Coordinates of C-alpha atoms in Angstrom, one line a residue:
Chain A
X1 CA 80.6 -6.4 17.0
X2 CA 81.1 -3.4 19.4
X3 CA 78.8 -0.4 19.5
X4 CA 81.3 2.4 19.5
X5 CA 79.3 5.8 19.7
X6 CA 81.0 9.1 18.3
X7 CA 83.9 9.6 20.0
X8 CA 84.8 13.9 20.0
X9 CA 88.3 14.2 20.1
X10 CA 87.7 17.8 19.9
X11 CA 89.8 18.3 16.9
X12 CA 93.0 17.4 18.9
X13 CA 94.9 13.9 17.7
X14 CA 93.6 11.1 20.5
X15 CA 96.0 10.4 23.2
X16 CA 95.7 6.8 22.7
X17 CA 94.4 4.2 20.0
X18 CA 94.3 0.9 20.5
X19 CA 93.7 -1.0 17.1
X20 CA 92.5 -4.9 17.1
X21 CA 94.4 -5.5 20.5
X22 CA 94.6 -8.8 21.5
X23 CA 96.3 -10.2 24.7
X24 CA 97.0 -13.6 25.5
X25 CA 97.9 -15.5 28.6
X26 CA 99.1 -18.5 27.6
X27 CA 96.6 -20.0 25.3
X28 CA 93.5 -17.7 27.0
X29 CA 93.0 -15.0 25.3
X30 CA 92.3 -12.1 27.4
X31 CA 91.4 -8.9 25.7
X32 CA 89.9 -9.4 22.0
X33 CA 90.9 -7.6 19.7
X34 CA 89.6 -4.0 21.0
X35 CA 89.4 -0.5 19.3
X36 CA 89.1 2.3 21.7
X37 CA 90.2 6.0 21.2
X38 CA 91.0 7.6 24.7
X39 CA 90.8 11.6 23.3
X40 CA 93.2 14.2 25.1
X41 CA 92.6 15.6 28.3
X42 CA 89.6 13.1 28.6
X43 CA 88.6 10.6 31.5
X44 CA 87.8 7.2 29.9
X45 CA 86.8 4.0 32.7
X46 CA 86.5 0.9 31.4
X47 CA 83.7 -1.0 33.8
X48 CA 82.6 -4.5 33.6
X49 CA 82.6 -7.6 35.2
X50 CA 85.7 -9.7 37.3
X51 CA 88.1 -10.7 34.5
X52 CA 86.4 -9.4 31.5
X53 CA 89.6 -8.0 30.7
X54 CA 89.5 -4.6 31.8
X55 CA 92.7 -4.8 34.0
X56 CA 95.3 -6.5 31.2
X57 CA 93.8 -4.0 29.0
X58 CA 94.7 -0.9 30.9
X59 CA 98.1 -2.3 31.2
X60 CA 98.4 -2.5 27.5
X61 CA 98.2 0.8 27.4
X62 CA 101.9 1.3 29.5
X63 CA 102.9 -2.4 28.4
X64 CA 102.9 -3.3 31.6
X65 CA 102.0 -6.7 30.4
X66 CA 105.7 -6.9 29.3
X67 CA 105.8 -8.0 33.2
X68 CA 103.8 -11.0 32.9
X69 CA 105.8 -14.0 31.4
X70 CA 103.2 -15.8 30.2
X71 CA 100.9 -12.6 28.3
X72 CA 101.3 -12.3 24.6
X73 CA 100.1 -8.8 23.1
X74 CA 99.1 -8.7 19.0
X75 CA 97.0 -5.8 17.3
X76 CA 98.8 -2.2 18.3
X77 CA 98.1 0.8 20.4
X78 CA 99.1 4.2 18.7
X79 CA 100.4 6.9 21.2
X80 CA 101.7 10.1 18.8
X81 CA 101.8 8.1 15.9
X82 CA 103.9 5.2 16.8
X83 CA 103.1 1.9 17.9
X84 CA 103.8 1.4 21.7
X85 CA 105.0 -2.1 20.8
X86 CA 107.6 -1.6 18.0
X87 CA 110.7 -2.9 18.3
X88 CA 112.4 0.6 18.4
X89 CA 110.3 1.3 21.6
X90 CA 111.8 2.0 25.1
X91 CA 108.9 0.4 27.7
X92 CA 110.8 2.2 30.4
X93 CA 110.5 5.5 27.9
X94 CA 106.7 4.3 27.7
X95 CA 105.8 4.1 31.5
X96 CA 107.9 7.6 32.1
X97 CA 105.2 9.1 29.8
X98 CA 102.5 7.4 30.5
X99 CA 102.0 6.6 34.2
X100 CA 100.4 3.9 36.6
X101 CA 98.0 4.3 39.6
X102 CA 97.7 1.3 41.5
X103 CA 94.5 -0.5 43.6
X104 CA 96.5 -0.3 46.7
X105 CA 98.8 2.4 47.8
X106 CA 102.5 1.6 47.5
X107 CA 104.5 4.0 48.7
X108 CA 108.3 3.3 49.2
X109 CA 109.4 2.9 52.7
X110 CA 111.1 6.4 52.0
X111 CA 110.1 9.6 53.3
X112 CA 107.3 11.8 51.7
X113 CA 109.6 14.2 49.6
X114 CA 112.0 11.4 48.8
X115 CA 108.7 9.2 47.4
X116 CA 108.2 12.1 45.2
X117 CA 111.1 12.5 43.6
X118 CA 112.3 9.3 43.3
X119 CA 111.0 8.9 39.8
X120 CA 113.0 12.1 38.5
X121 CA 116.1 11.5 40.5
X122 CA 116.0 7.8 38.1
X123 CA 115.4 10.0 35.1
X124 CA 118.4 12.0 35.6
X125 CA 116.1 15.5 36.2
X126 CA 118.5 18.8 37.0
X127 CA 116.0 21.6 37.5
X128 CA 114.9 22.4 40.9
X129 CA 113.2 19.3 42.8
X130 CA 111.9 21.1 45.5
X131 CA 109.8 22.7 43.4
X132 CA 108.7 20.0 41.4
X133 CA 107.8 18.1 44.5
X134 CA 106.0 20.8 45.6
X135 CA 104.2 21.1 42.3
X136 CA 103.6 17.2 42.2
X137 CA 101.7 17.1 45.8
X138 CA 99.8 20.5 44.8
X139 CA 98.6 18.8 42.2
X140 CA 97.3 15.7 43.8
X141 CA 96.3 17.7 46.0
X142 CA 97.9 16.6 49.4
X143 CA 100.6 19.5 49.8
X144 CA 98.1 21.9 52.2
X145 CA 97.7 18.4 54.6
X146 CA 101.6 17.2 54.9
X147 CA 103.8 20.4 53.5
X148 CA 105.2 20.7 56.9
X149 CA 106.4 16.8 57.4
X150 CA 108.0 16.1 54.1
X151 CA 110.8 14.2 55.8
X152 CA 108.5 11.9 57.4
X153 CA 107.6 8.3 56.2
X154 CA 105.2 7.3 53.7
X155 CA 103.8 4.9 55.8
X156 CA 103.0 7.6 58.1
X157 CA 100.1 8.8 56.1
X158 CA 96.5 7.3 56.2
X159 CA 95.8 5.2 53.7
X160 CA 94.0 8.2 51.1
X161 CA 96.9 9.9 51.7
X162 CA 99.1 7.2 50.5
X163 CA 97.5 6.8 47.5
X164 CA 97.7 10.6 46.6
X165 CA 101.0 10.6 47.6
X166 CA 101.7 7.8 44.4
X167 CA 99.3 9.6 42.3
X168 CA 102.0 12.9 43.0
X169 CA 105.0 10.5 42.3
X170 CA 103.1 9.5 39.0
X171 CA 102.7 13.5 38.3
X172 CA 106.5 14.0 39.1
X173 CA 107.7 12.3 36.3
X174 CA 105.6 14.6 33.7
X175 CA 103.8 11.9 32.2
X176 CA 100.6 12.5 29.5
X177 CA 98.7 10.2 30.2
X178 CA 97.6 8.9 33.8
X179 CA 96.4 4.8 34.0
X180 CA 94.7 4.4 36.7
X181 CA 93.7 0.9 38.1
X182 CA 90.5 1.1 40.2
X183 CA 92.6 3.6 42.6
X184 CA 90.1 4.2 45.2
X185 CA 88.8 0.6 45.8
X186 CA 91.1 0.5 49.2
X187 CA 90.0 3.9 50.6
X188 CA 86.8 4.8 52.8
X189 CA 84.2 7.0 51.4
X190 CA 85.6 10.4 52.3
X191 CA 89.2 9.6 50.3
X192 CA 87.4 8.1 47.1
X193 CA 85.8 11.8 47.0
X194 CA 89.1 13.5 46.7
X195 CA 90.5 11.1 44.7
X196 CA 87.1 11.7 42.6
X197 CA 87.7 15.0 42.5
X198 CA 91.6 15.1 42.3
X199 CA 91.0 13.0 38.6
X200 CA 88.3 15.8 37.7
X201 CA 91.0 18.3 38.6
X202 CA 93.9 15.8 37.1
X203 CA 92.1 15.8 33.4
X204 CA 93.0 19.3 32.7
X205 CA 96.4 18.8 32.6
X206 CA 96.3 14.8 31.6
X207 CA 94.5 12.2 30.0
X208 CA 93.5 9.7 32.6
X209 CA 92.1 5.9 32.1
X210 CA 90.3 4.2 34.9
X211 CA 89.1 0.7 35.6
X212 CA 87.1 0.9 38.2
X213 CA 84.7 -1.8 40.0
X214 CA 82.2 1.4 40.9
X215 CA 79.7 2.0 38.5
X216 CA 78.7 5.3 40.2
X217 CA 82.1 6.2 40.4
X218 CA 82.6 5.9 36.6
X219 CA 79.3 7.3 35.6
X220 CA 80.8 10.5 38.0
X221 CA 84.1 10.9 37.2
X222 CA 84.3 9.5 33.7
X223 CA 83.7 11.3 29.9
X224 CA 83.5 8.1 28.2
X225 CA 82.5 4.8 29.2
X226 CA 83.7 1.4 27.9
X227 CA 82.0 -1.5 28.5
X228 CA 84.2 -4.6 28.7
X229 CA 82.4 -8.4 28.6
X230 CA 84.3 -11.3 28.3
X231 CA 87.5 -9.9 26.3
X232 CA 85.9 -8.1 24.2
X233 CA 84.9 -4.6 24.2
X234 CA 80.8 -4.5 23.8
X235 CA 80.5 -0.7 23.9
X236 CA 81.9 2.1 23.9
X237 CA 80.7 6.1 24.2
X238 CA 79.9 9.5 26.0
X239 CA 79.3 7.9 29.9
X240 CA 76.3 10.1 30.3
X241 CA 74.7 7.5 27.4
X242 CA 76.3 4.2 28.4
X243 CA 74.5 5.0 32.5
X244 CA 71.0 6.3 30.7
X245 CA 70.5 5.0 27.5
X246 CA 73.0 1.9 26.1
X247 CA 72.2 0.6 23.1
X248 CA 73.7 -3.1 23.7
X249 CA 72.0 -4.9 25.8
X250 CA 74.5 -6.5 27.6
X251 CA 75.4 -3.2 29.2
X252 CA 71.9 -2.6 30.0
X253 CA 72.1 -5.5 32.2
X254 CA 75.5 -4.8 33.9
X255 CA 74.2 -1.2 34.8
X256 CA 71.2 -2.0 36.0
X257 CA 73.1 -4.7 38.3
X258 CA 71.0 -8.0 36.0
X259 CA 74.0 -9.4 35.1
X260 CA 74.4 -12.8 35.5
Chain B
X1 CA 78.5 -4.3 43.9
X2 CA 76.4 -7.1 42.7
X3 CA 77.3 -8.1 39.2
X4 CA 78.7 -11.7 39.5
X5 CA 75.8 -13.7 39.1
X6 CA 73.4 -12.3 41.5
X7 CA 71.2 -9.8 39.6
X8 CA 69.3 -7.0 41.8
X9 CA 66.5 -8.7 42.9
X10 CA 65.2 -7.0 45.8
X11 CA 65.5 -4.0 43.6
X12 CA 63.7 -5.0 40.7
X13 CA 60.8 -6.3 42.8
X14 CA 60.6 -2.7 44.6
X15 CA 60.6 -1.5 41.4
X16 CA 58.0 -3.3 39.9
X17 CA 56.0 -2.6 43.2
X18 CA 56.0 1.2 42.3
X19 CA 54.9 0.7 39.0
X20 CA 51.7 -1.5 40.0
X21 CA 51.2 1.1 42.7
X22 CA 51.8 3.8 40.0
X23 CA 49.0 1.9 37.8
X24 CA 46.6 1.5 40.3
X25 CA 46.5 4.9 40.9
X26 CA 45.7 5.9 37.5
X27 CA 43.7 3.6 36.7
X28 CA 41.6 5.5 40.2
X29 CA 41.8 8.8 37.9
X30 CA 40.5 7.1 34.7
X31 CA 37.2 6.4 36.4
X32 CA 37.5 9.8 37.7
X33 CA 37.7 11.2 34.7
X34 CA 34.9 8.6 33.4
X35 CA 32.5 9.7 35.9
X36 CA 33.4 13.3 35.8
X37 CA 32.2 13.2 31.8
X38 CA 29.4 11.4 32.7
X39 CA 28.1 14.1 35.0
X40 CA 28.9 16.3 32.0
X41 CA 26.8 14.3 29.9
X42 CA 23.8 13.2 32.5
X43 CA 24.2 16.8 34.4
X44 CA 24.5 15.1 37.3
X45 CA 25.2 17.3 40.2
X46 CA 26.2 14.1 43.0
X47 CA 29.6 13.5 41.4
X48 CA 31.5 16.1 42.2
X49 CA 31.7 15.3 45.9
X50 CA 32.5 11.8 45.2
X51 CA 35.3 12.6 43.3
X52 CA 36.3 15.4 45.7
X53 CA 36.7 12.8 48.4
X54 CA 38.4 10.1 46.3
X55 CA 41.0 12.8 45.2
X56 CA 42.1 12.8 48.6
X57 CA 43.3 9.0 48.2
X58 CA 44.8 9.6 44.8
X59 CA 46.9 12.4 46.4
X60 CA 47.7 9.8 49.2
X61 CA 49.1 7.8 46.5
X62 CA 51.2 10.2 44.5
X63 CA 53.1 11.1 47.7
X64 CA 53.8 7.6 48.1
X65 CA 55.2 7.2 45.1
X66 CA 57.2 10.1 45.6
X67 CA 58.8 8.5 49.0
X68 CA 59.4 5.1 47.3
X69 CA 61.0 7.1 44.4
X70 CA 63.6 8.8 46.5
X71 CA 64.0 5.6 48.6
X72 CA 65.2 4.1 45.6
X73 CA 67.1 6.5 43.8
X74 CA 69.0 6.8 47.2
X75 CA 70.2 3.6 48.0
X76 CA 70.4 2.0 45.2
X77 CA 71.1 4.6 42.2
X78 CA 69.7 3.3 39.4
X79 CA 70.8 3.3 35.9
X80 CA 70.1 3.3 32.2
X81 CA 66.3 1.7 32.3
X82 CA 65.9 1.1 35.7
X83 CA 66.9 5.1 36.1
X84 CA 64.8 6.0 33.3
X85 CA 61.6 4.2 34.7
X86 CA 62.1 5.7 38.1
X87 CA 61.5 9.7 36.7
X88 CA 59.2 8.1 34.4
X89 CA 56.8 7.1 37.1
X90 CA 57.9 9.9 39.3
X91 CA 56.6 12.7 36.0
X92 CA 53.5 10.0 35.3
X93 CA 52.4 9.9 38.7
X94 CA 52.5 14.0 39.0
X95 CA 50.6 14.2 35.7
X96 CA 48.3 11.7 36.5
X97 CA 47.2 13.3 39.6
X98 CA 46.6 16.3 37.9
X99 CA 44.4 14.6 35.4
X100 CA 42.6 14.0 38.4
X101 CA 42.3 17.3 39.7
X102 CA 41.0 18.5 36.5
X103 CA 37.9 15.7 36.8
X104 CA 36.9 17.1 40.5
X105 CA 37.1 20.3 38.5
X106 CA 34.8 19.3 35.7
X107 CA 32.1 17.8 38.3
X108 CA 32.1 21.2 40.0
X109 CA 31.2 23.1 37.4
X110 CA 28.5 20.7 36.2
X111 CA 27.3 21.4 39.5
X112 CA 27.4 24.6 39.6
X113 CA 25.4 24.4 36.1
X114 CA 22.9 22.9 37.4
X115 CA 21.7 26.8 38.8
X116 CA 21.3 28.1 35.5
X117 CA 20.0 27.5 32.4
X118 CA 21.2 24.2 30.7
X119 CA 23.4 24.7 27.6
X120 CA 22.2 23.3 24.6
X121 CA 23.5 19.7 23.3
X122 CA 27.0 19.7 22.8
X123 CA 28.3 17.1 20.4
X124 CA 31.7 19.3 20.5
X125 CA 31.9 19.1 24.2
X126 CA 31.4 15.0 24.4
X127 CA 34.0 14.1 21.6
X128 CA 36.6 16.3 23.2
X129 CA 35.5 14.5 26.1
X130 CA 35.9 11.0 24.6
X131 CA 38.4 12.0 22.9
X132 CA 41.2 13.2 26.1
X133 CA 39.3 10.0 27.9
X134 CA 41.5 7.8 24.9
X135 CA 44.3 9.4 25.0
X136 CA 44.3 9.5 28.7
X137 CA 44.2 5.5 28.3
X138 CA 45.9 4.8 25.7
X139 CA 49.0 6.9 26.8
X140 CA 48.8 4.6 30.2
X141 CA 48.4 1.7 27.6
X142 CA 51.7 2.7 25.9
X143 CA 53.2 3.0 29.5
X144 CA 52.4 -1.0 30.5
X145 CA 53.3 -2.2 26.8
X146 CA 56.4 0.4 26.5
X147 CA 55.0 1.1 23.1
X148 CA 56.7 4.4 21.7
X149 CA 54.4 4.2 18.3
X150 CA 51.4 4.4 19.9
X151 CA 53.0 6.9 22.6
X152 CA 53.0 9.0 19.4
X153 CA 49.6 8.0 18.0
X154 CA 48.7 10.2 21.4
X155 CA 50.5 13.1 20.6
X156 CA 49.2 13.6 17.1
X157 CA 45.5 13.3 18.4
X158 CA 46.7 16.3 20.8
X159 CA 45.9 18.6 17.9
X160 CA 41.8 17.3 17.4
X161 CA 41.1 18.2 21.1
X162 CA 43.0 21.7 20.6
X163 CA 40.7 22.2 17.6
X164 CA 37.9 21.0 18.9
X165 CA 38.0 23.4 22.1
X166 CA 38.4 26.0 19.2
X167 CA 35.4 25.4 17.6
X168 CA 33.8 24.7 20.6
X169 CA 34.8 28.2 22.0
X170 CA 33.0 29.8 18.8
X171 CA 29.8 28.2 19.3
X172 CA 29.6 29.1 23.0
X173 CA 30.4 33.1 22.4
X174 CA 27.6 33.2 19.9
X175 CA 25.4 31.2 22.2
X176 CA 26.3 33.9 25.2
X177 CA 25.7 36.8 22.6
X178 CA 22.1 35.2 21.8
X179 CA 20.6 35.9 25.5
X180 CA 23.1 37.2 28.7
X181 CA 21.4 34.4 30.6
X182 CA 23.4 31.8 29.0
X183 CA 26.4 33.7 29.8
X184 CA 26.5 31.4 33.4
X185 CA 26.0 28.0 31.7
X186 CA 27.8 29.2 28.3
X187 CA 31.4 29.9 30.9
X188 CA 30.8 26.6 32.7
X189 CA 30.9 24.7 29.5
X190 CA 34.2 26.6 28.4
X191 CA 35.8 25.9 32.0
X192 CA 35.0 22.2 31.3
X193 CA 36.4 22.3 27.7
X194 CA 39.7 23.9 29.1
X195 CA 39.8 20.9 32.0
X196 CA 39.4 18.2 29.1
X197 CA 41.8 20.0 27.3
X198 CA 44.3 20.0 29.7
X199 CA 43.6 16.1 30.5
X200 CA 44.5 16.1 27.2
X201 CA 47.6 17.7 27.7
X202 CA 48.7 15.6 30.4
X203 CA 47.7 12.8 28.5
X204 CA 50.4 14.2 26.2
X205 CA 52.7 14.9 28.6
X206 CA 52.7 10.8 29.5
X207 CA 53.2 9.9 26.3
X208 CA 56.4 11.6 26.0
X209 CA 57.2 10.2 29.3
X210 CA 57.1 7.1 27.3
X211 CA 59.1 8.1 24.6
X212 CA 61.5 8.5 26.9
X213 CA 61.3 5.8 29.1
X214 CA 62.2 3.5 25.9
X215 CA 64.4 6.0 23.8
X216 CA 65.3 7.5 25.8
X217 CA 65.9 11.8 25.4
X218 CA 67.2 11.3 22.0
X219 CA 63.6 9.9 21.3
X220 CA 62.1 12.9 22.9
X221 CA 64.2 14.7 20.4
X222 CA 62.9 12.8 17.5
X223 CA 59.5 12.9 18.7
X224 CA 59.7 16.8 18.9
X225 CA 61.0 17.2 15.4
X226 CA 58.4 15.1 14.1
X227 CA 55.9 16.9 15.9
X228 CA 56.7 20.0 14.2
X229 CA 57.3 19.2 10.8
X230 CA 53.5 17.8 11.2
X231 CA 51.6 20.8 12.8
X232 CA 52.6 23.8 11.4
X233 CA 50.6 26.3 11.5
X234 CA 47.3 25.9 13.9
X235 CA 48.2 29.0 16.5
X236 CA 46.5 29.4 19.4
X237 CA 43.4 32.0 18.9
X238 CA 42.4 32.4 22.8
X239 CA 39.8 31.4 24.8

C-alpha cells in the first residue's frame, strides 16, 4: 500500500486523477495500479529507479501509450471529469490539451517560427500567428536570444535552445497541462537552470508533470513528489517531505542514494 | 546518479566519520564538564587552566566538523536522513562546544572563589550540577541510540535545573544579606549555577536535535506542544 500524504488542491478540481491505473506490455505489467492527483497549476516529478515505471506512466497521462502496440492501459485517469480513455475520446484532442516534452530536443528540420506554429497551423488556428509565436517563445523564454532569426533552422540553435524551442511549440498549441519527460537530461548545467526555472515560471500558467532521473532537480523544481518502485507507486506527497522526512522506507533509501 | 545497485558508500562512510568525530568531541566536553563540577565540589583552583587549554582542541574539533559538513552538503547534497543528520551534528557540535565553554567558565570562578570566603555547603548547587551532567549524557546517549523518548525524558528534566537555580538564587541573596563579605563568594556561586543551567539548556537544545534527526520537524512540533501543555506556569523570577 502507497503512502499518499495530503494532497492541497487548493480548493480548485485536480488537473489530473489517475484511479487504479495499470499498464501492461505484453504480459509485464508496468505501472500498478496507481492513484495520484496532480492539482492545478502544480509541479508534480515522479523520481525513482530505471524502469520503475515512471516513463509509461507519464505517457498515460496524454495516452501516448496508444503508440506502443504491445501496452495495454486498465484503471482510468480523470481530466475535467471524463475519462481520458473512453471510447468517445479524441487522443489527438487529448495530446492538443495536454502536451509532451521530450528527453532529447526534436525540433523539425523547419525554421524557428515555422517550428512554432506548426502545431496551430494542424489545428486549423485563425487569429494572429505572429503573435502567438511570439507569445509561445516569450514564454519559454527563448524570444530575447533568437527574435531576430526566426527564419533560421531549428538545428541552428544549441542544444538548450532546442529544447525550449519544443517546450514553445508545446505552449503554442494552448495546452493545460505540460508532461514533461526528464527534459533536461541532454543539456549541460547552465541550460537545465533555465529550463529549471522556465517550469517554475511555466506553473503559473500550466500544470506541469516531470519524470526526472535528478533527484536535486525534483526536490527544486517540484511541489509534490511521487515516488515510483517497481510499478507501483510507494509514496506520494509535498516534495519538501518526500527529500527530508519520507515515511516509506523505500524512498528513504532511494534519496539517500542506498538503493540497491 | 547512483541508484542502480550501487548505494553511496563513500558517502556513508564520510558520514559516519563525522559522527565518531562529532562523538569524540563531546565525549572531551563531558569530562570537562566532569572535572569543572569537581572543582566546584573539591574547590580546587588547578582546573580551570586545564580545561582552558583543552578548550582550545575542542574548538579545533568543532571547526572541523564544520569543514567536513559543508564538504559534504556540497558535493553530494544529502537527503531525507542523511540531510537531517548532517545539521544535526552541525547544531550538536555548536552546542556542544558551548557546553564546554560554560565548564572553563565554571573552573574560573571556583578559582576565583578561592580569594574569598568559601560559601557554605551547597546541596542545591551539586544536584543542579549532577543533574545538567545527566542530561548532558543522556541527550548524547539519545543521539548514538536515535532514541526520541528519552530525547524527551531530557527536556522534561529541563524544568528541575530551572527550579533548582530558583531556589538556589534565594538562598544565596539571604546568605549575601547575612554579612557583605559573602557577597564575592555568594556571586561566584550564582555565576556557576547560571553556567550549569545553561549546560542544561544546551543539553536541551540536543535533545531536540534528536527529535529532529528521527522525526523529523513535525516531531519538533509535537515535542513543543507537549512541552507546553506540561509546564504551564513556572515564569522566570530573575536572577
Amino acid at each position: 500500500m502507497a503512502t499518499i500524504h495530503d494532497i492541497d488542491t487548493e480548493g480548485r478540481p485536480p488537473a489530473l486523477e489517475a484511479r487504479s491505473l495499470s499498464v501492461f506490455y505484453g504480459s509485464k505489467q508496468a505501472v500498478k495500479e496507481v492513484d495520484l492527483v496532480v492539482p492545478a497549476h502544480k509541479v508534480v516529478a515522479l523520481i525513482g529507479p530505471s524502469g520503475c515505471g515512471k516513463s509509461t506512466l507519464l505517457r498515460c497521462f496524454n495516452r501516448m501509450n496508444d503508440l506502443v502496440g504491445s501496452a495495454r492501459v486498465e484503471g482510468r485517469v480523470d481530466f475535467h471529469g471524463k475519462n481520458l480513455y473512453d471510447d468517445d475520446v479524441d487522443p489527438v484532442e487529448v495530446r492538443r490539451r495536454i502536451g509532451m516534452v521530450f528527453q532529447k530536443p526534436n525540433p523539425f528540420p523547419k525554421s524557428i517560427y515555422d517550428n512554432v506554429a506548426f502545431g496551430p497551423r494542424v489545428n486549423g488556428f485563425k487569429g494572429d500567428l505572429d503573435g502567438l509565436v511570439q507569445d509561445s517563445l516569450r514564454q519559454a523564454a527563448l524570444w530575447d536570444e533568437i527574435h531576430d532569426r526566426l527564419g533560421d533552422s531549428a538545428y541552428a540553435l544549441s542544444g538548450g535552445q532546442q529544447q525550449r524551442l519544443c517546450i514553445a511549440r508545446t505552449l503554442a498549441v494552448k495546452p493545460e497541462i505540460v508532461l514533461m519527460d526528464e527534459p533536461a537530461s541532454a543539456l549541460d548545467p547552465i541550460a537545465t537552470q533555465r529550463i529549471e526555472e522556465l517550469i517554475y515560471e511555466l506553473k503559473k500558467d500550466y500544470t506541469i508533470v516531470i519524470v526526472t532521473h535528478n533527484m536535486q532537480q525534483a526536490a527544486r523544481i517540484s511541489d509534490y513528489t511521487a515516488f515510483l518502485y517497481m510499478g507501483a507507486l510507494i509514496e506520494y506527497g509535498p516534495t519538501d517531505m518526500i527529500f527530508t522526512n519520507p515515511s516509506e522506507e523505500r524512498t528513504e533509501a532511494y534519496v539517500t542514494g542506498r538503493f540497491g | 546518479m547512483n541508484m542502480d545497485g550501487t548505494p553511496k558508500r563513500h558517502f556513508h562512510e564520510e558520514l559516519d566519520g563525522l559522527q565518531e568525530l562529532l562523538l569524540t568531541m563531546a565525549g572531551r566536553v563531558e569530562q570537562a564538564v566532569a572535572r569543572a563540577l569537581e572543582a566546584v565540589a573539591v574547590a580546587d583552583a588547578t582546573v580551570a587552566a586545564d580545561l582552558r587549554a583543552g578548550d582550545g582542541e575542542i574548538d579545533e574539533m568543532e571547526s572541523l566538523i564544520d569543514e567536513r559538513v559543508q564538504e559534504l552538503l556540497a558535493l553530494h547534497q544529502p537527503m531525507a536522513s542523511d540531510l537531517r543528520l548532517i545539521i544535526t551534528v552541525l547544531k550538536v557540535a555548536n552546542d556542544v562546544e558551548r557546553v564546554g565553554d560554560h565548564a572553563v567558565n565554571i573552573a574560573r570562578a571556583v578559582r576565583r572563589m578561592r580569594k574569598s570566603s568559601p560559601p557554605p555547603e551547597l546541596r542545591e548547587l551539586q544536584e543542579m550540577g549532577d543533574v545538567a551532567r545527566e542530561m548532558l549524557s543522556d541527550s548524547l546517549a539519545a543521539f548514538v541510540a536515535r532514541d526520541p523518548g528519552s530525547a524527551m525524558r531530557v527536556h522534561a528534566t529541563d524544568d528541575t535545573v530551572d527550579s533548582l537555580r530558583k531556589s538556589l538564587f534565594r538562598i544565596m541573596v539571604t546568605y549575601m544579606l547575612e554579612d557583605p563579605r559573602n557577597i564575592g563568594s555568594g556571586l561566584e556561586v550564582l555565576l556557576i549555577s547560571q553556567n550549569i543551567e545553561r549546560i542544561a539548556d544546551l543539553a536541551t537544545n540536543i535533545a531536540e536535535d534528536v527529535v529532529f534527526l528521527v522525526k523529523g520537524r513535525e516531531g519538533i512540533r509535537d515535542m513543543k506542544n507537549w512541552a507546553d501543555h506540561d509546564a504551564d506556569g513556572g515564569e522566570d523570577e530573575g536572577g
